[in-house]
mmCIF file of C-alpha atoms in Angstrom:
data_model
loop_
_atom_site.group_PDB
_atom_site.id
_atom_site.type_symbol
_atom_site.label_atom_id
_atom_site.label_comp_id
_atom_site.label_asym_id
_atom_site.label_seq_id
_atom_site.Cartn_x
_atom_site.Cartn_y
_atom_site.Cartn_z
ATOM 1 C CA MET A 681 71.569 286.568 -27.717
ATOM 2 C CA THR A 682 71.986 290.229 -26.571
ATOM 3 C CA ARG A 683 76.050 290.560 -24.960
ATOM 4 C CA PRO A 684 75.546 291.820 -21.785
ATOM 5 C CA HIS A 685 79.227 294.148 -20.619
ATOM 6 C CA ALA A 686 81.691 291.783 -20.511
ATOM 7 C CA ALA A 687 83.975 291.586 -17.709
ATOM 8 C CA PRO A 688 87.317 289.541 -16.961
ATOM 9 C CA ALA A 689 86.508 286.637 -14.318
ATOM 10 C CA GLY A 690 86.755 287.213 -11.254
ATOM 11 C CA PRO A 691 85.721 284.474 -8.150
ATOM 12 C CA ASP A 692 82.136 285.610 -6.071
ATOM 13 C CA ALA A 693 82.424 285.543 -2.518
ATOM 14 C CA GLY A 694 82.012 282.189 -0.713
ATOM 15 C CA THR A 695 85.010 280.262 -2.991
ATOM 16 C CA THR A 696 88.368 279.904 -1.544
ATOM 17 C CA GLY A 697 91.741 278.088 -3.264
ATOM 18 C CA ARG A 698 94.424 279.972 -4.526
ATOM 19 C CA PRO A 699 95.194 280.919 -8.055
ATOM 20 C CA ALA A 700 94.523 278.142 -10.685
ATOM 21 C CA ALA A 701 97.072 277.809 -12.936
ATOM 22 C CA PRO A 702 100.710 275.777 -12.205
ATOM 23 C CA GLY A 703 103.316 277.680 -11.744
ATOM 24 C CA ASP A 704 106.673 276.645 -13.442
ATOM 25 C CA GLY A 705 105.496 276.327 -17.087
ATOM 26 C CA ALA A 706 104.615 272.629 -17.396
ATOM 27 C CA THR A 707 101.023 271.263 -17.724
ATOM 28 C CA PRO A 708 102.046 268.076 -15.732
ATOM 29 C CA ALA A 709 98.498 266.150 -16.613
ATOM 30 C CA VAL A 710 99.254 266.706 -20.367
ATOM 31 C CA THR A 711 103.165 266.902 -20.732
ATOM 32 C CA PRO A 712 104.376 262.828 -20.879
ATOM 33 C CA PRO A 713 106.255 261.702 -18.456
ATOM 34 C CA ALA A 714 109.425 261.831 -19.800
ATOM 35 C CA ASP A 715 109.561 265.340 -20.953
ATOM 36 C CA LEU A 716 108.190 266.256 -17.488
ATOM 37 C CA ARG A 717 111.420 264.821 -16.099
ATOM 38 C CA HIS A 718 113.474 266.533 -18.873
ATOM 39 C CA HIS A 719 111.456 269.759 -17.773
ATOM 40 C CA LEU A 720 111.703 269.567 -14.446
ATOM 41 C CA THR A 721 116.025 268.827 -13.865
ATOM 42 C CA THR A 722 116.393 271.436 -16.309
ATOM 43 C CA ARG A 723 115.232 273.969 -13.594
ATOM 44 C CA LEU A 724 116.039 272.395 -10.092
ATOM 45 C CA ASP A 725 119.482 273.098 -8.570
ATOM 46 C CA GLY A 726 122.152 270.006 -7.653
ATOM 47 C CA ALA A 727 120.114 269.474 -4.102
ATOM 48 C CA ALA A 728 116.808 269.248 -5.760
ATOM 49 C CA ARG A 729 117.380 267.198 -8.505
ATOM 50 C CA ALA A 730 119.693 264.417 -6.026
ATOM 51 C CA TRP A 731 116.158 264.003 -3.832
ATOM 52 C CA LEU A 732 114.238 264.135 -6.889
ATOM 53 C CA ASP A 733 116.307 261.069 -8.689
ATOM 54 C CA GLN A 734 116.506 259.451 -4.896
ATOM 55 C CA ALA A 735 112.277 259.980 -5.158
ATOM 56 C CA LEU A 736 112.294 258.515 -8.327
ATOM 57 C CA ASP A 737 114.107 255.272 -7.534
ATOM 58 C CA GLU A 738 112.366 254.720 -4.533
ATOM 59 C CA ALA A 739 109.123 254.701 -6.095
ATOM 60 C CA THR A 740 110.595 252.315 -8.598
ATOM 61 C CA ALA A 741 112.091 249.958 -6.028
ATOM 62 C CA HIS A 742 109.136 249.635 -4.461
ATOM 63 C CA PRO A 743 106.151 250.545 -6.750
ATOM 64 C CA GLY A 744 102.007 250.066 -5.374
ATOM 65 C CA ALA A 745 101.074 250.193 -1.926
ATOM 66 C CA HIS A 746 103.663 248.378 0.691
ATOM 67 C CA GLY A 747 102.356 248.414 4.487
ATOM 68 C CA PRO A 748 100.561 251.144 6.025
ATOM 69 C CA ILE A 749 102.622 253.973 4.152
ATOM 70 C CA SER A 750 105.173 253.503 1.177
ATOM 71 C CA VAL A 751 108.514 255.734 1.228
ATOM 72 C CA TRP A 752 107.799 257.138 -2.126
ATOM 73 C CA GLU A 753 104.410 258.448 -0.243
ATOM 74 C CA LEU A 754 106.701 260.709 2.316
ATOM 75 C CA ARG A 755 108.627 261.874 -0.541
ATOM 76 C CA LEU A 756 105.102 263.325 -2.150
ATOM 77 C CA ALA A 757 104.661 265.757 1.432
ATOM 78 C CA GLU A 758 108.487 266.662 0.786
ATOM 79 C CA ALA A 759 108.111 267.710 -2.598
ATOM 80 C CA GLY A 760 107.340 271.166 -2.089
ATOM 81 C CA ARG A 761 109.875 272.188 0.504
ATOM 82 C CA ARG A 762 112.832 270.123 -1.490
ATOM 83 C CA CYS A 763 111.872 271.044 -5.207
ATOM 84 C CA GLY A 764 109.707 274.224 -4.244
ATOM 85 C CA PRO A 765 105.715 275.240 -4.471
ATOM 86 C CA GLU A 766 106.272 276.140 -8.293
ATOM 87 C CA HIS A 767 107.845 272.482 -9.392
ATOM 88 C CA ALA A 768 105.885 270.580 -6.694
ATOM 89 C CA ASP A 769 102.944 269.172 -8.773
ATOM 90 C CA ALA A 770 105.572 268.317 -11.331
ATOM 91 C CA ALA A 771 107.603 266.447 -8.603
ATOM 92 C CA ARG A 772 104.715 264.898 -7.309
ATOM 93 C CA VAL A 773 103.092 263.404 -10.801
ATOM 94 C CA LEU A 774 106.587 261.733 -11.362
ATOM 95 C CA ILE A 775 106.350 259.632 -8.328
ATOM 96 C CA LEU A 776 103.429 258.538 -8.556
ATOM 97 C CA HIS A 777 104.380 257.574 -12.150
ATOM 98 C CA ALA A 778 107.406 256.052 -10.901
ATOM 99 C CA ALA A 779 105.309 253.973 -8.550
ATOM 100 C CA THR A 780 103.132 252.569 -11.350
ATOM 101 C CA ALA A 781 100.049 253.539 -8.468
ATOM 102 C CA ASP A 782 96.562 252.292 -9.689
ATOM 103 C CA ALA A 783 93.449 253.728 -9.358
ATOM 104 C CA GLU A 784 93.132 252.207 -5.528
ATOM 105 C CA VAL A 785 96.722 253.617 -4.692
ATOM 106 C CA LEU A 786 95.668 256.868 -5.743
ATOM 107 C CA THR A 787 92.508 256.951 -4.349
ATOM 108 C CA ARG A 788 94.346 256.155 -0.884
ATOM 109 C CA VAL A 789 96.515 258.989 -2.031
ATOM 110 C CA TYR A 790 94.260 261.155 -2.560
ATOM 111 C CA ARG A 791 91.321 260.442 0.939
ATOM 112 C CA GLN A 792 94.761 260.878 3.079
ATOM 113 C CA GLY A 793 96.532 263.574 0.963
ATOM 114 C CA THR A 794 96.407 267.494 1.720
ATOM 115 C CA ALA A 795 95.380 269.471 -1.242
ATOM 116 C CA ASP A 796 98.212 269.858 -2.869
ATOM 117 C CA GLU A 797 98.370 265.987 -2.756
ATOM 118 C CA ARG A 798 95.304 266.007 -4.269
ATOM 119 C CA ARG A 799 95.793 268.257 -6.848
ATOM 120 C CA ALA A 800 99.107 266.058 -8.164
ATOM 121 C CA VAL A 801 97.011 263.117 -8.148
ATOM 122 C CA LEU A 802 94.011 264.515 -10.366
ATOM 123 C CA HIS A 803 96.971 265.927 -12.745
ATOM 124 C CA ALA A 804 98.346 262.110 -12.411
ATOM 125 C CA LEU A 805 95.447 260.488 -13.490
ATOM 126 C CA PRO A 806 95.573 260.562 -17.444
ATOM 127 C CA HIS A 807 98.722 259.187 -17.373
ATOM 128 C CA LEU A 808 98.254 256.192 -15.073
ATOM 129 C CA VAL A 809 94.290 255.007 -15.009
ATOM 130 C CA PRO A 810 93.212 254.707 -18.187
ATOM 131 C CA GLY A 811 89.415 253.442 -17.820
ATOM 132 C CA PRO A 812 87.050 255.619 -15.431
ATOM 133 C CA GLU A 813 87.633 253.939 -11.977
ATOM 134 C CA ALA A 814 89.148 257.148 -10.426
ATOM 135 C CA LEU A 815 86.224 259.256 -11.521
ATOM 136 C CA PRO A 816 84.649 259.608 -7.753
ATOM 137 C CA LEU A 817 88.114 261.679 -6.996
ATOM 138 C CA VAL A 818 87.698 264.567 -10.072
ATOM 139 C CA GLU A 819 83.755 264.082 -8.845
ATOM 140 C CA ASP A 820 85.006 265.152 -4.997
ATOM 141 C CA ALA A 821 87.516 267.875 -6.472
ATOM 142 C CA LEU A 822 84.734 269.202 -8.634
ATOM 143 C CA ARG A 823 82.079 269.732 -5.157
ATOM 144 C CA THR A 824 85.180 271.589 -3.311
ATOM 145 C CA ASN A 825 85.597 275.362 -3.583
ATOM 146 C CA ASP A 826 89.598 274.813 -3.821
ATOM 147 C CA THR A 827 90.125 276.630 -7.384
ATOM 148 C CA ARG A 828 93.694 274.778 -8.315
ATOM 149 C CA LEU A 829 91.431 271.464 -7.411
ATOM 150 C CA VAL A 830 89.095 272.256 -9.617
ATOM 151 C CA ALA A 831 90.999 273.140 -12.746
ATOM 152 C CA ALA A 832 92.934 269.887 -11.802
ATOM 153 C CA ALA A 833 89.756 267.885 -12.068
ATOM 154 C CA LEU A 834 89.025 269.290 -15.451
ATOM 155 C CA GLY A 835 92.079 268.127 -16.940
ATOM 156 C CA PRO A 836 92.523 265.272 -19.600
ATOM 157 C CA TYR A 837 91.090 262.722 -17.518
ATOM 158 C CA GLY A 838 87.985 264.736 -16.732
ATOM 159 C CA ALA A 839 87.411 265.876 -20.053
ATOM 160 C CA ARG A 840 87.275 261.849 -21.261
ATOM 161 C CA HIS A 841 85.320 260.678 -18.705
ATOM 162 C CA LEU A 842 82.891 263.509 -17.256
ATOM 163 C CA ASP A 843 79.630 262.860 -18.629
ATOM 164 C CA ASP A 844 77.795 265.458 -20.048
ATOM 165 C CA HIS A 845 75.697 266.656 -17.536
ATOM 166 C CA ALA A 846 78.653 266.478 -14.842
ATOM 167 C CA TRP A 847 80.739 267.783 -17.385
ATOM 168 C CA ARG A 848 78.229 271.482 -18.165
ATOM 169 C CA HIS A 849 78.159 272.054 -14.209
ATOM 170 C CA ALA A 850 81.781 271.480 -13.675
ATOM 171 C CA VAL A 851 82.091 274.193 -16.841
ATOM 172 C CA LEU A 852 79.290 276.326 -15.208
ATOM 173 C CA LYS A 853 81.537 276.297 -12.222
ATOM 174 C CA CYS A 854 84.781 277.567 -14.049
ATOM 175 C CA LEU A 855 82.640 281.015 -14.814
ATOM 176 C CA PHE A 856 81.629 281.393 -11.510
ATOM 177 C CA THR A 857 84.094 280.848 -9.522
ATOM 178 C CA GLY A 858 86.965 282.232 -11.744
ATOM 179 C CA VAL A 859 88.934 279.581 -13.095
ATOM 180 C CA PRO A 860 90.197 280.402 -16.510
ATOM 181 C CA VAL A 861 88.247 278.257 -19.184
ATOM 182 C CA ASP A 862 91.984 277.788 -20.707
ATOM 183 C CA LEU A 863 92.193 275.260 -17.738
ATOM 184 C CA VAL A 864 89.767 272.864 -19.111
ATOM 185 C CA ALA A 865 90.675 270.130 -21.361
ATOM 186 C CA ASP A 866 89.012 269.499 -24.885
ATOM 187 C CA LEU A 867 86.806 272.617 -24.061
ATOM 188 C CA ALA A 868 86.325 273.249 -27.912
ATOM 189 C CA ARG A 869 85.354 269.045 -28.813
ATOM 190 C CA ARG A 870 83.009 269.236 -25.940
ATOM 191 C CA ALA A 871 81.790 272.537 -26.105
ATOM 192 C CA ARG A 872 81.315 273.260 -29.651
ATOM 193 C CA GLY A 873 76.969 272.764 -30.378
ATOM 194 C CA ASP A 874 76.008 272.153 -26.680
ATOM 195 C CA ALA A 875 72.718 273.326 -27.034
ATOM 196 C CA GLU A 876 71.894 272.748 -23.816
ATOM 197 C CA LEU A 877 75.352 274.186 -22.773
ATOM 198 C CA ALA A 878 74.250 277.643 -24.276
ATOM 199 C CA ARG A 879 70.372 277.562 -22.727
ATOM 200 C CA MET A 880 72.359 277.342 -19.216
ATOM 201 C CA LEU A 881 75.352 279.982 -19.858
ATOM 202 C CA GLY A 882 72.527 281.922 -21.406
ATOM 203 C CA ASP A 883 70.249 282.011 -18.122
ATOM 204 C CA TYR A 884 73.573 282.349 -15.814
ATOM 205 C CA ALA A 885 74.286 285.610 -17.998
ATOM 206 C CA ALA A 886 70.797 286.574 -17.827
ATOM 207 C CA GLU A 887 70.820 286.451 -13.996
ATOM 208 C CA ARG A 888 73.482 288.447 -13.811
ATOM 209 C CA THR A 889 72.829 290.860 -15.980
ATOM 210 C CA ALA A 890 69.304 291.310 -13.995
ATOM 211 C CA ALA A 891 71.553 291.935 -11.004
ATOM 212 C CA GLY A 892 74.001 294.369 -12.270
ATOM 213 C CA ARG A 893 76.757 292.591 -12.420
ATOM 214 C CA THR A 894 79.162 292.375 -14.959
ATOM 215 C CA VAL A 895 79.408 288.960 -17.646
ATOM 216 C CA PRO A 896 82.938 286.906 -17.346
ATOM 217 C CA GLU A 897 84.363 287.423 -21.058
ATOM 218 C CA ASP A 898 84.866 283.484 -20.715
ATOM 219 C CA LEU A 899 81.211 282.994 -20.654
ATOM 220 C CA HIS A 900 81.380 284.642 -24.144
ATOM 221 C CA ARG A 901 83.931 282.180 -25.344
ATOM 222 C CA VAL A 902 82.404 279.247 -24.077
ATOM 223 C CA LEU A 903 78.598 280.027 -25.398
ATOM 224 C CA ALA A 904 79.898 280.935 -28.988
ATOM 225 C CA LEU A 905 81.591 277.331 -28.889
ATOM 226 C CA ALA A 906 78.030 276.325 -27.687
ATOM 227 C CA GLU A 907 76.462 278.176 -30.124
ATOM 228 C CA ALA A 908 78.185 276.739 -33.385
ATOM 229 C CA ALA A 909 77.169 274.004 -35.776
ATOM 230 C CA PRO A 910 78.547 270.734 -34.235
ATOM 231 C CA GLY A 911 82.104 270.302 -35.932
ATOM 232 C CA ALA A 912 82.811 273.641 -37.061
ATOM 233 C CA ASP A 913 85.913 275.398 -36.813
ATOM 234 C CA GLY A 914 86.027 278.890 -35.060
ATOM 235 C CA PRO A 915 88.624 281.913 -34.493
ATOM 236 C CA ASP A 916 88.796 281.458 -30.677
ATOM 237 C CA THR A 917 89.431 278.112 -29.564
ATOM 238 C CA PRO A 918 90.589 277.584 -26.117
ATOM 239 C CA HIS A 919 93.723 276.270 -24.824
ATOM 240 C CA GLY A 920 94.027 273.037 -22.704
ATOM 241 C CA LYS A 921 93.344 270.156 -24.903
ATOM 242 C CA GLU A 922 94.109 267.042 -24.652
ATOM 243 C CA SER A 923 97.297 266.409 -26.132
#
């Protein structure tokens, strides 16, 4: 197809949410918990490290769910204040991992939590839920206009369990809400040679061009993958693949 003029992706009117990228240099969904803890403790001050150690000890001592709310669930709410917003995602994922939260517990935490706590649950899924039981949480996040929830939903767990139809529409949502495709886990493998995805991207680009609007540069990156032969290696492999 003829390539329209490209521009950096940006949110369209009507979307909400803060920047999608994490702030501390680690990606909680793809970093093994032991490495994530080392990364975090080397960046926290003494008081924050002591708080995190206590929170993890409490979660280890009382895993799962105990009563209406477990003590470690209260620590999830404190993480931003105690560790700083740039480290809160990692701290919450570590607490959930120490509590060995299963799909049922994670669903409860997600349903009752703030947007920040919901994002942490999504980041924790690949570490804690091997099967598709928690897929409804991913689907719920993808229905929101919070770009950070959308990005977290498209981590390794979503890449593993979303069916082709839902995954294609999620990628398209990233393009029109401004979520960088670098944050979509396993994008190169799933997009490569996907003719239906290529058709959807082409239609979206044509609609924007007809309306006099620029086409996000990320669209061309994904379209190049979708138009490539299945299994072919390309020079532009987006980041965010599952490790």
